[in-house]
PDB file of N, CA and C in Angstrom:
ATOM      1  N   PHE A   1      87.892 -14.663 -75.144  1.00  0.00           N
ATOM      2  CA  PHE A   1      87.012 -15.626 -75.784  1.00  0.00           C
ATOM      3  C   PHE A   1      85.768 -15.878 -74.931  1.00  0.00           C
ATOM      4  N   GLY A   2      85.988 -16.038 -73.635  1.00  0.00           N
ATOM      5  CA  GLY A   2      84.872 -16.281 -72.718  1.00  0.00           C
ATOM      6  C   GLY A   2      83.957 -15.079 -72.577  1.00  0.00           C
ATOM      7  N   PHE A   3      84.506 -13.876 -72.677  1.00  0.00           N
ATOM      8  CA  PHE A   3      83.703 -12.662 -72.543  1.00  0.00           C
ATOM      9  C   PHE A   3      82.663 -12.575 -73.651  1.00  0.00           C
ATOM     10  N   ALA A   4      83.043 -12.908 -74.876  1.00  0.00           N
ATOM     11  CA  ALA A   4      82.105 -12.827 -76.008  1.00  0.00           C
ATOM     12  C   ALA A   4      80.952 -13.810 -75.833  1.00  0.00           C
ATOM     13  N   PHE A   5      81.238 -15.018 -75.428  1.00  0.00           N
ATOM     14  CA  PHE A   5      80.185 -16.011 -75.260  1.00  0.00           C
ATOM     15  C   PHE A   5      79.322 -15.732 -74.029  1.00  0.00           C
ATOM     16  N   ARG A   6      79.932 -15.198 -72.981  1.00  0.00           N
ATOM     17  CA  ARG A   6      79.165 -14.867 -71.779  1.00  0.00           C
ATOM     18  C   ARG A   6      78.165 -13.758 -72.082  1.00  0.00           C
ATOM     19  N   ASN A   7      78.581 -12.744 -72.823  1.00  0.00           N
ATOM     20  CA  ASN A   7      77.694 -11.645 -73.173  1.00  0.00           C
ATOM     21  C   ASN A   7      76.582 -12.114 -74.112  1.00  0.00           C
ATOM     22  N   ALA A   8      76.916 -12.930 -75.086  1.00  0.00           N
ATOM     23  CA  ALA A   8      75.903 -13.462 -76.009  1.00  0.00           C
ATOM     24  C   ALA A   8      74.902 -14.340 -75.265  1.00  0.00           C
ATOM     25  N   GLY A   9      75.383 -15.123 -74.318  1.00  0.00           N
ATOM     26  CA  GLY A   9      74.496 -15.960 -73.517  1.00  0.00           C
ATOM     27  C   GLY A   9      73.564 -15.135 -72.649  1.00  0.00           C
ATOM     28  N   LYS A  10      74.075 -14.032 -72.086  1.00  0.00           N
ATOM     29  CA  LYS A  10      73.247 -13.160 -71.255  1.00  0.00           C
ATOM     30  C   LYS A  10      72.158 -12.496 -72.092  1.00  0.00           C
ATOM     31  N   VAL A  11      72.500 -12.013 -73.275  1.00  0.00           N
ATOM     32  CA  VAL A  11      71.512 -11.373 -74.164  1.00  0.00           C
ATOM     33  C   VAL A  11      70.433 -12.383 -74.562  1.00  0.00           C
ATOM     34  N   ALA A  12      70.841 -13.587 -74.906  1.00  0.00           N
ATOM     35  CA  ALA A  12      69.870 -14.621 -75.297  1.00  0.00           C
ATOM     36  C   ALA A  12      68.964 -14.988 -74.124  1.00  0.00           C
ATOM     37  N   PHE A  13      69.534 -15.144 -72.936  1.00  0.00           N
ATOM     38  CA  PHE A  13      68.738 -15.492 -71.756  1.00  0.00           C
ATOM     39  C   PHE A  13      67.758 -14.378 -71.409  1.00  0.00           C
ATOM     40  N   ASP A  14      68.224 -13.122 -71.401  1.00  0.00           N
ATOM     41  CA  ASP A  14      67.352 -11.986 -71.097  1.00  0.00           C
ATOM     42  C   ASP A  14      66.224 -11.850 -72.117  1.00  0.00           C
ATOM     43  N   SER A  15      66.528 -12.073 -73.393  1.00  0.00           N
ATOM     44  CA  SER A  15      65.508 -11.977 -74.444  1.00  0.00           C
ATOM     45  C   SER A  15      64.437 -13.044 -74.272  1.00  0.00           C
ATOM     46  N   MET A  16      64.846 -14.263 -74.006  1.00  0.00           N
ATOM     47  CA  MET A  16      63.877 -15.350 -73.827  1.00  0.00           C
ATOM     48  C   MET A  16      63.043 -15.143 -72.562  1.00  0.00           C
ATOM     49  N   LEU A  17      63.675 -14.687 -71.496  1.00  0.00           N
ATOM     50  CA  LEU A  17      62.958 -14.399 -70.263  1.00  0.00           C
ATOM     51  C   LEU A  17      61.921 -13.301 -70.490  1.00  0.00           C
ATOM     52  N   PHE A  18      62.284 -12.282 -71.238  1.00  0.00           N
ATOM     53  CA  PHE A  18      61.370 -11.178 -71.528  1.00  0.00           C
ATOM     54  C   PHE A  18      60.164 -11.651 -72.337  1.00  0.00           C
ATOM     55  N   ILE A  19      60.391 -12.440 -73.381  1.00  0.00           N
ATOM     56  CA  ILE A  19      59.300 -12.875 -74.256  1.00  0.00           C
ATOM     57  C   ILE A  19      58.408 -13.918 -73.587  1.00  0.00           C
ATOM     58  N   PHE A  20      58.985 -14.906 -72.937  1.00  0.00           N
ATOM     59  CA  PHE A  20      58.190 -16.028 -72.442  1.00  0.00           C
ATOM     60  C   PHE A  20      57.701 -15.880 -70.997  1.00  0.00           C
ATOM     61  N   VAL A  21      58.368 -15.069 -70.173  1.00  0.00           N
ATOM     62  CA  VAL A  21      57.966 -14.941 -68.778  1.00  0.00           C
ATOM     63  C   VAL A  21      57.299 -13.591 -68.509  1.00  0.00           C
ATOM     64  N   VAL A  22      57.979 -12.507 -68.831  1.00  0.00           N
ATOM     65  CA  VAL A  22      57.448 -11.164 -68.560  1.00  0.00           C
ATOM     66  C   VAL A  22      56.277 -10.856 -69.492  1.00  0.00           C
ATOM     67  N   HIS A  23      56.458 -11.053 -70.777  1.00  0.00           N
ATOM     68  CA  HIS A  23      55.429 -10.909 -71.818  1.00  0.00           C
ATOM     69  C   HIS A  23      54.501  -9.706 -71.582  1.00  0.00           C
ATOM     70  N   PRO A  24      55.038  -8.477 -71.652  1.00  0.00           N
ATOM     71  CA  PRO A  24      54.236  -7.304 -71.316  1.00  0.00           C
ATOM     72  C   PRO A  24      53.267  -6.838 -72.408  1.00  0.00           C
ATOM     73  N   TYR A  25      53.372  -7.378 -73.614  1.00  0.00           N
ATOM     74  CA  TYR A  25      52.497  -6.939 -74.692  1.00  0.00           C
ATOM     75  C   TYR A  25      52.338  -8.021 -75.743  1.00  0.00           C
ATOM     76  N   ASN A  26      51.334  -7.835 -76.596  1.00  0.00           N
ATOM     77  CA  ASN A  26      51.080  -8.717 -77.735  1.00  0.00           C
ATOM     78  C   ASN A  26      51.106  -7.882 -79.010  1.00  0.00           C
ATOM     79  N   VAL A  27      51.138  -8.531 -80.144  1.00  0.00           N
ATOM     80  CA  VAL A  27      51.101  -7.830 -81.425  1.00  0.00           C
ATOM     81  C   VAL A  27      49.780  -7.073 -81.519  1.00  0.00           C
ATOM     82  N   GLY A  28      49.859  -5.804 -81.916  1.00  0.00           N
ATOM     83  CA  GLY A  28      48.674  -4.968 -82.051  1.00  0.00           C
ATOM     84  C   GLY A  28      48.400  -4.094 -80.843  1.00  0.00           C
ATOM     85  N   ASP A  29      49.069  -4.344 -79.716  1.00  0.00           N
ATOM     86  CA  ASP A  29      48.857  -3.531 -78.514  1.00  0.00           C
ATOM     87  C   ASP A  29      49.505  -2.165 -78.670  1.00  0.00           C
ATOM     88  N   ARG A  30      48.908  -1.175 -78.014  1.00  0.00           N
ATOM     89  CA  ARG A  30      49.495   0.158 -77.941  1.00  0.00           C
ATOM     90  C   ARG A  30      50.247   0.228 -76.617  1.00  0.00           C
ATOM     91  N   VAL A  31      51.528   0.574 -76.685  1.00  0.00           N
ATOM     92  CA  VAL A  31      52.367   0.613 -75.490  1.00  0.00           C
ATOM     93  C   VAL A  31      53.051   1.970 -75.374  1.00  0.00           C
ATOM     94  N   GLU A  32      53.482   2.264 -74.167  1.00  0.00           N
ATOM     95  CA  GLU A  32      54.283   3.458 -73.918  1.00  0.00           C
ATOM     96  C   GLU A  32      55.599   3.005 -73.321  1.00  0.00           C
ATOM     97  N   ILE A  33      56.684   3.332 -74.004  1.00  0.00           N
ATOM     98  CA  ILE A  33      58.023   2.957 -73.555  1.00  0.00           C
ATOM     99  C   ILE A  33      58.826   4.232 -73.383  1.00  0.00           C
ATOM    100  N   ASP A  34      59.232   4.500 -72.160  1.00  0.00           N
ATOM    101  CA  ASP A  34      59.987   5.720 -71.831  1.00  0.00           C
ATOM    102  C   ASP A  34      59.299   6.975 -72.348  1.00  0.00           C
ATOM    103  N   GLY A  35      57.980   7.047 -72.211  1.00  0.00           N
ATOM    104  CA  GLY A  35      57.226   8.234 -72.594  1.00  0.00           C
ATOM    105  C   GLY A  35      56.841   8.331 -74.054  1.00  0.00           C
ATOM    106  N   GLU A  36      57.222   7.366 -74.869  1.00  0.00           N
ATOM    107  CA  GLU A  36      56.902   7.383 -76.303  1.00  0.00           C
ATOM    108  C   GLU A  36      55.823   6.344 -76.603  1.00  0.00           C
ATOM    109  N   GLU A  37      54.740   6.789 -77.257  1.00  0.00           N
ATOM    110  CA  GLU A  37      53.658   5.867 -77.601  1.00  0.00           C
ATOM    111  C   GLU A  37      53.991   5.141 -78.898  1.00  0.00           C
ATOM    112  N   LEU A  38      53.853   3.808 -78.851  1.00  0.00           N
ATOM    113  CA  LEU A  38      54.167   2.961 -79.993  1.00  0.00           C
ATOM    114  C   LEU A  38      53.101   1.882 -80.125  1.00  0.00           C
ATOM    115  N   MET A  39      53.037   1.262 -81.293  1.00  0.00           N
ATOM    116  CA  MET A  39      52.156   0.125 -81.502  1.00  0.00           C
ATOM    117  C   MET A  39      53.021  -1.081 -81.863  1.00  0.00           C
ATOM    118  N   VAL A  40      52.766  -2.211 -81.223  1.00  0.00           N
ATOM    119  CA  VAL A  40      53.571  -3.415 -81.454  1.00  0.00           C
ATOM    120  C   VAL A  40      53.201  -3.997 -82.808  1.00  0.00           C
ATOM    121  N   LYS A  41      54.190  -4.086 -83.686  1.00  0.00           N
ATOM    122  CA  LYS A  41      53.955  -4.612 -85.028  1.00  0.00           C
ATOM    123  C   LYS A  41      54.350  -6.082 -85.134  1.00  0.00           C
ATOM    124  N   LYS A  42      55.476  -6.454 -84.507  1.00  0.00           N
ATOM    125  CA  LYS A  42      55.987  -7.821 -84.631  1.00  0.00           C
ATOM    126  C   LYS A  42      56.855  -8.140 -83.426  1.00  0.00           C
ATOM    127  N   MET A  43      56.764  -9.381 -82.958  1.00  0.00           N
ATOM    128  CA  MET A  43      57.606  -9.849 -81.849  1.00  0.00           C
ATOM    129  C   MET A  43      58.436 -11.028 -82.334  1.00  0.00           C
ATOM    130  N   GLU A  44      59.724 -10.950 -82.102  1.00  0.00           N
ATOM    131  CA  GLU A  44      60.631 -12.052 -82.413  1.00  0.00           C
ATOM    132  C   GLU A  44      61.371 -12.419 -81.130  1.00  0.00           C
ATOM    133  N   ILE A  45      62.175 -13.452 -81.180  1.00  0.00           N
ATOM    134  CA  ILE A  45      62.863 -13.902 -79.965  1.00  0.00           C
ATOM    135  C   ILE A  45      63.856 -12.857 -79.464  1.00  0.00           C
ATOM    136  N   PHE A  46      64.608 -12.226 -80.347  1.00  0.00           N
ATOM    137  CA  PHE A  46      65.623 -11.268 -79.914  1.00  0.00           C
ATOM    138  C   PHE A  46      65.225  -9.817 -80.085  1.00  0.00           C
ATOM    139  N   THR A  47      64.236  -9.510 -80.920  1.00  0.00           N
ATOM    140  CA  THR A  47      63.837  -8.121 -81.151  1.00  0.00           C
ATOM    141  C   THR A  47      62.328  -7.976 -81.193  1.00  0.00           C
ATOM    142  N   SER A  48      61.875  -6.750 -80.966  1.00  0.00           N
ATOM    143  CA  SER A  48      60.473  -6.385 -81.136  1.00  0.00           C
ATOM    144  C   SER A  48      60.425  -5.208 -82.099  1.00  0.00           C
ATOM    145  N   HIS A  49      59.410  -5.178 -82.955  1.00  0.00           N
ATOM    146  CA  HIS A  49      59.256  -4.127 -83.947  1.00  0.00           C
ATOM    147  C   HIS A  49      58.041  -3.290 -83.548  1.00  0.00           C
ATOM    148  N   PHE A  50      58.224  -1.977 -83.524  1.00  0.00           N
ATOM    149  CA  PHE A  50      57.165  -1.065 -83.117  1.00  0.00           C
ATOM    150  C   PHE A  50      56.895  -0.054 -84.222  1.00  0.00           C
ATOM    151  N   LEU A  51      55.639   0.331 -84.360  1.00  0.00           N
ATOM    152  CA  LEU A  51      55.221   1.345 -85.326  1.00  0.00           C
ATOM    153  C   LEU A  51      54.949   2.624 -84.559  1.00  0.00           C
ATOM    154  N   ARG A  52      55.548   3.718 -85.021  1.00  0.00           N
ATOM    155  CA  ARG A  52      55.280   5.020 -84.419  1.00  0.00           C
ATOM    156  C   ARG A  52      54.063   5.623 -85.115  1.00  0.00           C
ATOM    157  N   PRO A  53      52.955   5.813 -84.393  1.00  0.00           N
ATOM    158  CA  PRO A  53      51.742   6.352 -85.030  1.00  0.00           C
ATOM    159  C   PRO A  53      51.914   7.780 -85.537  1.00  0.00           C
ATOM    160  N   SER A  54      52.825   8.537 -84.930  1.00  0.00           N
ATOM    161  CA  SER A  54      52.988   9.938 -85.313  1.00  0.00           C
ATOM    162  C   SER A  54      53.520  10.113 -86.734  1.00  0.00           C
ATOM    163  N   ASP A  55      54.491   9.290 -87.128  1.00  0.00           N
ATOM    164  CA  ASP A  55      55.068   9.455 -88.462  1.00  0.00           C
ATOM    165  C   ASP A  55      55.093   8.170 -89.290  1.00  0.00           C
ATOM    166  N   GLY A  56      54.623   7.060 -88.740  1.00  0.00           N
ATOM    167  CA  GLY A  56      54.551   5.805 -89.490  1.00  0.00           C
ATOM    168  C   GLY A  56      55.863   5.056 -89.609  1.00  0.00           C
ATOM    169  N   SER A  57      56.908   5.504 -88.909  1.00  0.00           N
ATOM    170  CA  SER A  57      58.192   4.815 -88.995  1.00  0.00           C
ATOM    171  C   SER A  57      58.189   3.594 -88.078  1.00  0.00           C
ATOM    172  N   ILE A  58      59.104   2.680 -88.357  1.00  0.00           N
ATOM    173  CA  ILE A  58      59.217   1.450 -87.575  1.00  0.00           C
ATOM    174  C   ILE A  58      60.482   1.523 -86.731  1.00  0.00           C
ATOM    175  N   ALA A  59      60.336   1.183 -85.447  1.00  0.00           N
ATOM    176  CA  ALA A  59      61.470   1.159 -84.523  1.00  0.00           C
ATOM    177  C   ALA A  59      61.733  -0.285 -84.121  1.00  0.00           C
ATOM    178  N   TYR A  60      62.998  -0.675 -84.116  1.00  0.00           N
ATOM    179  CA  TYR A  60      63.411  -2.011 -83.712  1.00  0.00           C
ATOM    180  C   TYR A  60      64.095  -1.902 -82.360  1.00  0.00           C
ATOM    181  N   GLN A  61      63.683  -2.733 -81.405  1.00  0.00           N
ATOM    182  CA  GLN A  61      64.284  -2.727 -80.075  1.00  0.00           C
ATOM    183  C   GLN A  61      64.701  -4.144 -79.695  1.00  0.00           C
ATOM    184  N   SER A  62      65.849  -4.254 -79.096  1.00  0.00           N
ATOM    185  CA  SER A  62      66.319  -5.534 -78.584  1.00  0.00           C
ATOM    186  C   SER A  62      65.515  -5.885 -77.332  1.00  0.00           C
ATOM    187  N   ASN A  63      65.038  -7.115 -77.241  1.00  0.00           N
ATOM    188  CA  ASN A  63      64.255  -7.537 -76.083  1.00  0.00           C
ATOM    189  C   ASN A  63      65.071  -7.508 -74.794  1.00  0.00           C
ATOM    190  N   SER A  64      66.368  -7.738 -74.889  1.00  0.00           N
ATOM    191  CA  SER A  64      67.194  -7.685 -73.687  1.00  0.00           C
ATOM    192  C   SER A  64      67.290  -6.247 -73.163  1.00  0.00           C
ATOM    193  N   ARG A  65      67.241  -5.242 -74.036  1.00  0.00           N
ATOM    194  CA  ARG A  65      67.239  -3.844 -73.601  1.00  0.00           C
ATOM    195  C   ARG A  65      65.871  -3.432 -73.076  1.00  0.00           C
ATOM    196  N   LEU A  66      64.804  -3.990 -73.664  1.00  0.00           N
ATOM    197  CA  LEU A  66      63.459  -3.685 -73.200  1.00  0.00           C
ATOM    198  C   LEU A  66      63.224  -4.216 -71.793  1.00  0.00           C
ATOM    199  N   MET A  67      63.972  -5.240 -71.413  1.00  0.00           N
ATOM    200  CA  MET A  67      63.855  -5.816 -70.075  1.00  0.00           C
ATOM    201  C   MET A  67      64.168  -4.769 -69.005  1.00  0.00           C
ATOM    202  N   GLU A  68      64.992  -3.781 -69.340  1.00  0.00           N
ATOM    203  CA  GLU A  68      65.440  -2.758 -68.393  1.00  0.00           C
ATOM    204  C   GLU A  68      64.570  -1.512 -68.408  1.00  0.00           C
ATOM    205  N   ARG A  69      63.610  -1.412 -69.307  1.00  0.00           N
ATOM    206  CA  ARG A  69      62.810  -0.200 -69.463  1.00  0.00           C
ATOM    207  C   ARG A  69      61.427  -0.350 -68.857  1.00  0.00           C
ATOM    208  N   ILE A  70      60.799   0.793 -68.616  1.00  0.00           N
ATOM    209  CA  ILE A  70      59.431   0.813 -68.100  1.00  0.00           C
ATOM    210  C   ILE A  70      58.471   0.781 -69.280  1.00  0.00           C
ATOM    211  N   ILE A  71      57.601  -0.233 -69.312  1.00  0.00           N
ATOM    212  CA  ILE A  71      56.661  -0.413 -70.411  1.00  0.00           C
ATOM    213  C   ILE A  71      55.250  -0.384 -69.840  1.00  0.00           C
ATOM    214  N   THR A  72      54.414   0.496 -70.390  1.00  0.00           N
ATOM    215  CA  THR A  72      53.015   0.570 -70.004  1.00  0.00           C
ATOM    216  C   THR A  72      52.184   0.126 -71.187  1.00  0.00           C
ATOM    217  N   ASN A  73      51.378  -0.893 -70.996  1.00  0.00           N
ATOM    218  CA  ASN A  73      50.525  -1.415 -72.067  1.00  0.00           C
ATOM    219  C   ASN A  73      49.190  -0.691 -71.998  1.00  0.00           C
ATOM    220  N   LYS A  74      48.935   0.201 -72.948  1.00  0.00           N
ATOM    221  CA  LYS A  74      47.706   0.991 -72.982  1.00  0.00           C
ATOM    222  C   LYS A  74      46.504   0.129 -73.368  1.00  0.00           C
ATOM    223  N   SER A  75      46.704  -0.944 -74.100  1.00  0.00           N
ATOM    224  CA  SER A  75      45.602  -1.807 -74.534  1.00  0.00           C
ATOM    225  C   SER A  75      45.073  -2.661 -73.395  1.00  0.00           C
ATOM    226  N   ARG A  76      45.892  -2.957 -72.398  1.00  0.00           N
ATOM    227  CA  ARG A  76      45.471  -3.813 -71.292  1.00  0.00           C
ATOM    228  C   ARG A  76      44.962  -3.023 -70.091  1.00  0.00           C
ATOM    229  N   GLU A  77      45.152  -1.701 -70.111  1.00  0.00           N
ATOM    230  CA  GLU A  77      44.661  -0.893 -69.001  1.00  0.00           C
ATOM    231  C   GLU A  77      43.141  -0.922 -68.993  1.00  0.00           C
ATOM    232  N   GLN A  78      42.581  -1.070 -67.827  1.00  0.00           N
ATOM    233  CA  GLN A  78      41.126  -1.077 -67.697  1.00  0.00           C
ATOM    234  C   GLN A  78      40.691   0.072 -66.813  1.00  0.00           C
ATOM    235  N   VAL A  79      39.707   0.791 -67.274  1.00  0.00           N
ATOM    236  CA  VAL A  79      39.188   1.907 -66.508  1.00  0.00           C
ATOM    237  C   VAL A  79      38.143   1.388 -65.545  1.00  0.00           C
ATOM    238  N   GLN A  80      38.295   1.685 -64.253  1.00  0.00           N
ATOM    239  CA  GLN A  80      37.327   1.252 -63.257  1.00  0.00           C
ATOM    240  C   GLN A  80      36.323   2.372 -63.019  1.00  0.00           C
ATOM    241  N   VAL A  81      35.054   2.018 -63.049  1.00  0.00           N
ATOM    242  CA  VAL A  81      33.987   3.004 -62.871  1.00  0.00           C
ATOM    243  C   VAL A  81      33.385   2.863 -61.506  1.00  0.00           C
TER     244      VAL A  81
END
């Protein structure tokens, strides 16, 4: 019984920490996650929705899983001259 609630609590805590503290992207940003280019379509507390520009499909990712991945925000990168 405790295992189920402990895991649910960890997922909820990781998701909230990712959205409110880490906040690596905004809606409309182009990001690269594990080598795949995506566009952020929607952000929710537990999931993020991404649009694949190559085929137009939508990918759903859990924010607690995204906490463990390398995310590069292409929209926030600035080229220095």
